[in-house]
Coordinates of N, CA and C and ligand atoms in Angstrom, one line a residue:
M1 N 0.8 -1.1 0.2 CA -0.2 0.0 0.0 C 1.1 1.2 0.1
I2 N 1.6 1.3 1.1 CA 2.8 2.7 1.0 C 3.5 2.6 -0.2
R3 N 4.1 1.5 -0.7 CA 4.9 1.4 -1.8 C 4.0 1.8 -3.0
K4 N 2.6 1.4 -3.3 CA 1.6 2.0 -4.2 C 1.9 3.5 -3.9
V5 N 1.6 4.3 -3.2 CA 1.4 5.9 -2.9 C 2.4 6.2 -3.3
I6 N 3.7 5.4 -2.6 CA 5.2 6.1 -3.4 C 5.2 6.4 -5.1
Q7 N 4.7 5.2 -5.0 CA 4.8 5.0 -6.6 C 3.5 5.9 -7.5
R8 N 2.7 6.4 -6.9 CA 2.0 7.5 -7.1 C 2.4 8.8 -7.1
A9 N 2.9 9.3 -6.2 CA 3.7 10.5 -5.9 C 4.7 10.5 -6.8
T10 N 5.5 9.6 -6.9 CA 6.7 9.8 -8.3 C 6.1 10.0 -9.5
T11 N 5.2 9.3 -9.9 CA 4.4 9.8 -11.1 C 4.0 11.2 -11.4
A12 N 3.6 11.4 -10.1 CA 2.7 12.5 -10.1 C 4.1 13.7 -10.0
A13 N 5.2 13.5 -9.3 CA 5.9 14.4 -9.9 C 6.7 14.4 -11.3
W14 N 6.6 13.2 -11.6 CA 6.8 13.1 -13.1 C 6.4 14.0 -13.9
S15 N 4.6 13.8 -13.8 CA 4.0 14.6 -14.5 C 4.1 16.3 -14.8
A16 N 3.7 16.7 -13.4 CA 4.9 17.6 -12.7 C 5.8 18.2 -13.8
L17 N 6.8 17.6 -13.9 CA 8.2 17.8 -14.2 C 8.1 17.9 -15.7
V18 N 7.5 16.8 -16.6 CA 7.2 16.9 -18.0 C 6.4 18.1 -18.3
L19 N 5.5 18.5 -17.5 CA 4.5 19.8 -18.0 C 5.3 21.0 -17.8
A20 N 6.4 20.9 -16.7 CA 7.2 22.0 -16.6 C 8.2 22.2 -17.6
L21 N 8.6 21.3 -18.2 CA 9.6 21.4 -19.3 C 9.1 21.4 -20.9
T22 N 7.9 21.7 -21.0 CA 7.2 22.0 -22.1 C 7.7 23.6 -22.4
P23 N 8.1 23.6 -24.0 CA 8.9 25.0 -23.8 C 7.9 26.2 -23.1
G24 N 6.8 26.5 -23.4 CA 6.2 27.7 -22.8 C 5.8 27.9 -21.4
H25 N 6.0 26.5 -20.7 CA 6.0 26.4 -19.5 C 7.2 26.8 -18.8
W26 N 8.6 26.4 -19.5 CA 9.8 26.4 -19.2 C 9.9 28.1 -18.9
A27 N 9.8 28.5 -20.2 CA 10.5 29.9 -20.2 C 9.4 30.8 -19.4
Q28 N 8.1 30.1 -19.1 CA 7.4 31.3 -17.6 C 8.4 30.9 -16.5
A29 N 8.6 29.5 -16.4 CA 8.8 28.9 -15.1 C 10.3 29.7 -14.8
H30 N 11.5 29.7 -15.9 CA 12.2 29.9 -15.3 C 12.7 31.3 -15.8
G31 N 12.2 31.5 -16.8 CA 12.5 32.8 -17.8 C 14.2 33.3 -17.2
V32 N 15.1 32.6 -16.9 CA 16.4 33.2 -16.2 C 17.5 33.1 -17.8
H33 N 18.2 33.9 -17.9 CA 18.9 33.3 -19.0 C 20.4 34.3 -18.5
Q34 N 21.0 33.6 -17.9 CA 22.6 34.3 -17.6 C 23.4 33.5 -18.2
H35 N 24.4 33.9 -18.4 CA 25.7 33.2 -19.3 C 26.8 32.5 -18.1
G36 N 26.9 31.4 -18.3 CA 28.1 30.8 -17.4 C 26.9 29.9 -16.5
V37 N 25.9 29.7 -16.9 CA 24.9 28.8 -16.2 C 23.8 28.3 -17.0
A38 N 23.5 27.3 -16.6 CA 22.2 26.9 -17.5 C 21.6 25.4 -16.5
R39 N 20.6 25.0 -17.2 CA 19.5 24.3 -16.4 C 19.7 22.5 -16.8
L40 N 19.6 22.1 -16.3 CA 19.5 20.1 -16.5 C 18.8 19.8 -15.8
E41 N 17.9 19.1 -16.4 CA 16.6 18.4 -15.6 C 17.0 16.8 -16.1
V42 N 16.4 15.8 -15.1 CA 16.9 14.9 -15.0 C 15.9 13.8 -14.6
A43 N 15.3 13.0 -15.2 CA 13.9 12.1 -15.0 C 14.2 10.9 -15.4
V44 N 14.2 9.9 -13.8 CA 14.1 8.5 -13.9 C 12.9 8.2 -14.0
E45 N 12.3 7.0 -14.9 CA 11.0 6.5 -14.9 C 10.7 5.0 -15.4
G46 N 10.8 4.3 -14.5 CA 11.0 2.8 -15.2 C 12.4 2.5 -16.0
A47 N 12.3 2.2 -17.3 CA 13.5 1.8 -17.5 C 14.0 3.3 -18.3
Q48 N 13.4 4.8 -18.2 CA 13.3 5.5 -19.1 C 14.6 6.7 -18.4
L49 N 15.7 7.0 -19.1 CA 16.0 7.9 -18.5 C 16.2 9.3 -19.1
V50 N 15.8 10.7 -18.9 CA 15.3 11.7 -19.6 C 16.1 12.6 -19.2
I51 N 17.3 13.4 -20.0 CA 18.2 14.1 -19.2 C 17.7 15.6 -20.9
R52 N 17.9 16.9 -20.0 CA 17.0 18.1 -20.3 C 18.1 18.9 -20.1
L53 N 18.5 20.0 -21.3 CA 19.4 20.9 -21.0 C 19.2 22.0 -21.7
D54 N 19.0 23.2 -20.8 CA 18.3 24.0 -21.5 C 19.8 25.5 -21.1
S55 N 20.5 25.7 -22.2 CA 21.0 26.8 -21.8 C 21.4 27.6 -22.5
P56 N 22.0 28.9 -22.2 CA 22.3 30.1 -23.3 C 23.5 29.4 -24.0
L57 N 22.9 29.9 -25.5 CA 23.4 29.4 -26.6 C 25.2 29.8 -26.3
D58 N 25.4 30.7 -25.8 CA 26.6 31.3 -25.6 C 27.6 30.4 -24.6
N59 N 27.3 29.9 -24.1 CA 27.6 28.8 -23.2 C 28.4 28.0 -24.0
L60 N 27.5 27.4 -25.2 CA 28.0 26.4 -25.7 C 29.0 26.6 -27.3
L61 N 28.4 27.8 -27.5 CA 29.0 28.4 -29.3 C 30.2 29.8 -28.8
G62 N 29.7 30.6 -27.9 CA 30.3 31.7 -27.8 C 29.9 33.1 -28.6
F63 N 28.8 32.8 -29.3 CA 27.5 33.9 -30.0 C 26.3 33.4 -29.5
E64 N 25.3 33.9 -30.2 CA 23.9 33.6 -29.6 C 23.1 34.6 -30.8
R65 N 23.5 34.1 -32.4 CA 23.0 34.4 -33.6 C 22.8 34.0 -34.3
A66 N 22.5 33.7 -35.7 CA 22.6 32.9 -36.9 C 23.9 32.9 -37.1
P67 N 24.3 31.8 -37.4 CA 26.4 32.5 -37.9 C 26.5 33.3 -39.2
R68 N 27.4 33.9 -39.3 CA 28.1 34.8 -40.0 C 29.1 34.4 -41.3
T69 N 30.0 33.6 -40.4 CA 31.4 33.3 -41.6 C 31.1 31.6 -41.9
A70 N 31.7 30.8 -42.4 CA 32.3 29.4 -42.5 C 32.3 29.1 -41.3
A71 N 33.2 29.6 -40.4 CA 33.9 28.9 -39.2 C 32.7 28.8 -38.4
E72 N 31.8 30.2 -38.0 CA 30.9 30.0 -37.2 C 29.6 28.8 -37.6
R73 N 29.5 29.1 -38.7 CA 28.7 27.8 -39.3 C 29.1 26.4 -39.4
T74 N 30.5 26.2 -39.2 CA 31.2 24.9 -39.0 C 31.1 24.4 -37.5
A75 N 30.7 25.9 -36.7 CA 30.8 25.4 -35.1 C 29.7 25.4 -34.8
A76 N 28.4 26.0 -35.5 CA 27.2 25.5 -35.1 C 26.9 24.4 -35.4
A77 N 27.4 23.6 -36.8 CA 26.7 22.2 -37.2 C 27.9 21.0 -35.9
A78 N 28.6 21.3 -35.7 CA 29.3 20.9 -35.4 C 29.1 20.5 -33.9
L79 N 28.5 21.8 -33.0 CA 27.8 21.5 -31.8 C 26.5 20.9 -31.8
I80 N 25.4 20.9 -32.9 CA 24.3 20.4 -32.9 C 24.5 18.6 -33.2
K81 N 25.5 18.8 -34.5 CA 25.8 17.2 -34.1 C 26.4 16.5 -33.0
R82 N 26.9 17.5 -32.3 CA 27.7 16.4 -30.7 C 26.8 15.8 -29.8
L83 N 25.6 17.4 -29.8 CA 25.0 17.0 -28.9 C 24.0 16.3 -29.8
E84 N 23.1 15.8 -30.6 CA 22.4 14.8 -31.5 C 23.2 13.2 -30.9
S85 N 24.4 13.4 -31.5 CA 25.1 11.7 -31.0 C 25.3 11.7 -29.6
A86 N 25.4 12.8 -28.2 CA 25.2 12.4 -27.3 C 26.4 11.9 -26.6
Q87 N 27.3 12.0 -27.7 CA 29.0 11.3 -27.3 C 29.4 12.3 -26.7
G88 N 30.3 11.7 -25.2 CA 31.4 12.5 -24.5 C 30.3 13.7 -23.4
L89 N 28.9 13.5 -23.2 CA 28.2 14.1 -23.0 C 28.2 14.2 -21.3
F90 N 27.4 13.1 -21.1 CA 27.4 12.1 -19.8 C 27.7 10.7 -19.9
L91 N 28.4 10.5 -18.4 CA 28.4 9.3 -18.0 C 27.5 8.9 -17.4
T92 N 27.1 7.5 -17.7 CA 25.9 6.6 -16.4 C 26.6 5.7 -16.6
S93 N 26.3 5.0 -14.9 CA 26.6 3.8 -14.7 C 26.5 2.6 -15.6
P94 N 27.7 2.0 -16.1 CA 28.3 1.2 -17.2 C 26.9 0.0 -16.8
V95 N 26.9 -0.7 -15.5 CA 26.2 -1.6 -15.0 C 24.3 -1.3 -15.3
A96 N 24.4 0.0 -15.4 CA 22.6 -0.1 -15.6 C 22.4 -0.1 -17.1
G97 N 23.3 -0.2 -17.9 CA 23.0 -0.7 -19.2 C 22.2 0.6 -20.4
C98 N 22.7 1.9 -20.0 CA 21.6 2.5 -20.5 C 22.2 2.9 -21.8
T99 N 21.1 2.7 -23.3 CA 21.6 3.1 -24.1 C 20.4 4.5 -25.1
L100 N 21.2 5.6 -25.7 CA 20.8 6.5 -26.7 C 19.1 5.7 -27.4
A101 N 18.2 6.6 -26.7 CA 17.0 6.1 -28.0 C 16.7 7.2 -28.7
S102 N 17.0 8.6 -28.1 CA 16.9 9.7 -28.9 C 17.3 10.9 -28.4
A103 N 17.5 11.8 -29.3 CA 17.9 13.0 -29.2 C 17.2 13.9 -29.8
E104 N 17.2 15.2 -29.0 CA 16.4 16.5 -29.6 C 17.4 17.7 -29.5
V105 N 17.5 18.6 -30.6 CA 18.0 19.5 -30.1 C 17.5 20.6 -30.6
E106 N 17.2 21.6 -30.2 CA 16.6 22.9 -30.6 C 17.4 24.1 -30.0
A107 N 17.8 25.2 -31.3 CA 18.5 26.5 -31.0 C 17.9 27.1 -32.2
P108 N 16.5 27.6 -32.0 CA 16.1 28.2 -33.2 C 17.3 29.4 -33.9
V109 N 17.5 30.1 -33.4 CA 18.5 30.7 -33.9 C 19.5 30.3 -34.8
L110 N 20.0 29.2 -34.9 CA 20.8 28.6 -35.3 C 19.9 27.2 -36.7
Q111 N 18.5 27.5 -36.5 CA 17.9 26.5 -37.7 C 16.8 27.8 -38.3
G112 N 17.4 28.8 -38.5 CA 17.1 29.6 -39.5 C 15.5 31.1 -38.8
G113 N 16.1 31.1 -37.2 CA 15.0 31.6 -36.5 C 15.6 33.4 -36.8
S114 N 14.9 34.0 -36.4 CA 15.2 35.5 -36.4 C 16.1 35.8 -34.9
A115 N 17.4 36.5 -35.2 CA 18.5 36.2 -33.8 C 17.5 37.7 -33.3
R116 N 17.7 37.3 -31.9 CA 17.0 38.2 -31.0 C 18.7 38.5 -29.6
E117 N 18.4 39.5 -29.1 CA 19.3 39.8 -28.0 C 20.3 38.4 -27.6
H118 N 19.7 37.5 -27.1 CA 19.7 36.6 -26.1 C 19.4 35.4 -27.2
A119 N 20.3 34.2 -26.8 CA 19.3 32.8 -27.5 C 19.7 31.5 -27.1
D120 N 18.8 30.7 -26.4 CA 19.2 29.4 -25.7 C 19.2 28.3 -26.8
L121 N 19.7 27.1 -25.9 CA 19.4 26.0 -26.8 C 18.7 25.0 -25.9
V122 N 18.1 24.2 -26.3 CA 17.2 23.5 -25.1 C 17.5 21.9 -26.1
A123 N 17.9 20.9 -25.2 CA 18.3 19.5 -25.8 C 17.6 18.4 -24.9
E124 N 17.2 17.6 -25.4 CA 16.8 16.5 -24.5 C 17.4 15.2 -25.5
W125 N 17.9 14.3 -24.3 CA 18.2 12.6 -24.4 C 17.3 12.0 -23.9
R126 N 16.8 10.8 -24.3 CA 16.1 10.1 -23.6 C 16.9 8.6 -24.2
Y127 N 17.2 7.8 -22.9 CA 18.1 6.5 -22.8 C 16.9 5.6 -22.4
T128 N 17.4 4.5 -22.6 CA 16.5 3.3 -22.0 C 17.9 2.7 -21.5
C129 N 17.3 1.8 -20.3 CA 18.4 1.3 -19.6 C 18.0 -0.1 -18.9
R130 N 18.7 -0.8 -18.9 CA 18.7 -2.0 -19.0 C 18.0 -2.8 -17.6
A131 N 19.2 -2.2 -17.1 CA 19.5 -2.6 -15.1 C 19.1 -1.2 -14.7
P132 N 17.9 -0.6 -14.7 CA 17.7 1.1 -14.4 C 17.6 1.1 -12.7
E133 N 17.4 0.1 -11.8 CA 17.6 0.5 -10.4 C 19.2 0.3 -10.5
R134 N 19.8 0.1 -10.9 CA 21.8 0.5 -10.8 C 22.0 1.8 -11.4
L135 N 21.3 2.4 -11.8 CA 21.4 3.8 -12.1 C 21.4 4.6 -10.9
T136 N 22.3 5.2 -10.7 CA 22.1 6.1 -9.2 C 22.6 7.4 -9.5
G137 N 23.1 7.7 -10.3 CA 23.5 9.4 -11.1 C 24.1 9.2 -12.1
L138 N 24.4 10.5 -12.4 CA 25.5 10.8 -13.7 C 26.4 11.8 -13.3
R139 N 27.4 11.4 -14.6 CA 28.6 12.8 -14.6 C 28.5 13.2 -15.3
V140 N 28.2 14.8 -15.9 CA 28.2 15.6 -16.5 C 29.7 15.6 -17.3
L141 N 30.1 15.9 -18.2 CA 31.3 15.6 -19.0 C 30.9 17.4 -19.8
L142 N 30.2 17.7 -19.7 CA 30.6 18.9 -20.8 C 31.0 20.1 -20.5
F143 N 31.6 19.9 -19.2 CA 32.4 21.4 -18.6 C 33.5 21.1 -19.4
K144 N 34.4 20.4 -19.4 CA 35.9 20.3 -20.0 C 35.8 20.9 -21.6
D145 N 35.0 20.5 -22.5 CA 35.0 20.8 -23.8 C 34.0 22.2 -24.1
Y146 N 33.0 22.5 -23.4 CA 32.2 23.9 -22.9 C 32.6 24.9 -21.8
P147 N 34.2 25.3 -22.0 CA 34.4 26.0 -20.5 C 33.7 27.4 -20.4
R148 N 32.7 27.8 -21.1 CA 32.3 29.0 -20.5 C 31.0 28.8 -20.1
L149 N 30.6 27.3 -19.8 CA 29.6 26.9 -19.0 C 29.8 26.4 -17.5
R150 N 29.7 27.2 -16.6 CA 30.5 27.4 -15.4 C 29.6 26.7 -13.9
R151 N 28.2 26.7 -14.8 CA 27.9 26.1 -13.5 C 26.3 25.1 -14.1
L152 N 26.0 24.3 -13.2 CA 24.2 23.6 -14.0 C 23.8 23.2 -13.1
D153 N 22.4 24.2 -13.0 CA 21.8 23.9 -11.9 C 20.8 22.7 -12.3
A154 N 21.0 21.7 -11.3 CA 20.4 20.6 -12.3 C 19.2 20.3 -10.8
A155 N 18.4 19.4 -11.7 CA 17.3 18.8 -11.0 C 16.4 17.3 -11.0
V156 N 16.5 16.2 -10.4 CA 16.2 15.2 -10.5 C 14.9 14.8 -10.2
V157 N 14.3 13.7 -10.9 CA 12.9 13.6 -10.1 C 13.1 11.7 -10.7
G158 N 13.4 11.0 -9.4 CA 14.0 9.9 -9.7 C 13.5 8.9 -9.0
P159 N 13.7 7.1 -8.4 CA 12.5 6.7 -8.1 C 12.5 6.9 -6.6
R160 N 13.7 7.7 -6.0 CA 13.9 7.9 -4.5 C 12.8 9.8 -4.4
G161 N 13.0 10.1 -5.0 CA 11.8 11.5 -5.0 C 13.0 12.6 -5.4
Q162 N 12.6 13.8 -5.4 CA 13.3 14.8 -6.0 C 14.3 15.7 -5.4
R163 N 15.8 15.9 -6.1 CA 16.0 16.4 -5.1 C 17.0 17.8 -6.2
A164 N 17.9 18.6 -5.8 CA 18.4 19.7 -6.6 C 20.0 19.5 -6.4
A165 N 20.6 20.2 -7.2 CA 22.2 20.5 -7.0 C 23.0 21.2 -7.7
Q166 N 24.0 21.8 -8.0 CA 24.5 22.6 -8.7 C 25.7 21.9 -9.3
L167 N 26.1 21.9 -10.2 CA 27.3 21.0 -10.5 C 28.0 22.4 -11.2
T168 N 29.6 21.6 -11.3 CA 30.5 22.7 -12.3 C 31.7 21.4 -12.5
A169 N 32.7 22.2 -12.4 CA 33.7 21.4 -13.6 C 34.1 20.4 -12.0
R170 N 34.6 21.2 -11.0 CA 34.9 20.2 -10.1 C 34.3 19.6 -9.4
L171 N 32.6 19.8 -9.6 CA 31.7 19.0 -9.0 C 30.5 18.3 -9.8
P172 N 31.1 17.5 -10.6 CA 30.4 17.2 -12.1 C 29.5 15.8 -11.8
D173 N 28.9 15.5 -10.4 CA 28.5 14.3 -10.3 C 27.1 14.2 -9.9
L174 N 26.1 13.8 -10.4 CA 24.3 14.1 -10.3 C 24.6 12.8 -9.1
A175 N 24.0 12.6 -7.9 CA 23.7 11.5 -7.7 C 22.3 11.2 -7.1
W176 N 21.8 10.7 -7.0 CA 19.8 10.1 -6.6 C 19.6 9.1 -6.0
Ligands
ZN201 ZN1 22.6 35.6 -24.3

């Protein structure tokens, strides 16, 4: 009975997070754009691990407008390709057997949208884990390759509830 209640609570928390993560809600709820800082939302539900990054584009690219030069176009394309591949971005415990199921990257100013003063990139990765009960955290590897990113404000909804943490290059591990 208690177990069922906990499960229901987790599901409710998950639904709240998913709702909070829809772009409109996200912008309204967080509405902050601070260079050097990004948001990381992690959700573990059943065998699925979902990681969502919402970052000022500046943190990842050094500019926040449509690319103007060949070098900028190359850099923008490389960034999107890298994020879509999820290569070397996050480390999950090998025993959990998580494999990437899908990746989505949205960066409107790089994808033909109009440039404003600031611009964000939102990426979402979905993993399927063979042994999700052995997944107790992840390490963020982004800081090394994207030094303009100094801090990640992370939030997790996992099997044991919710928690928040601030991650940096020196403290890149998110546990739950
Ligand atoms: Zn900006």
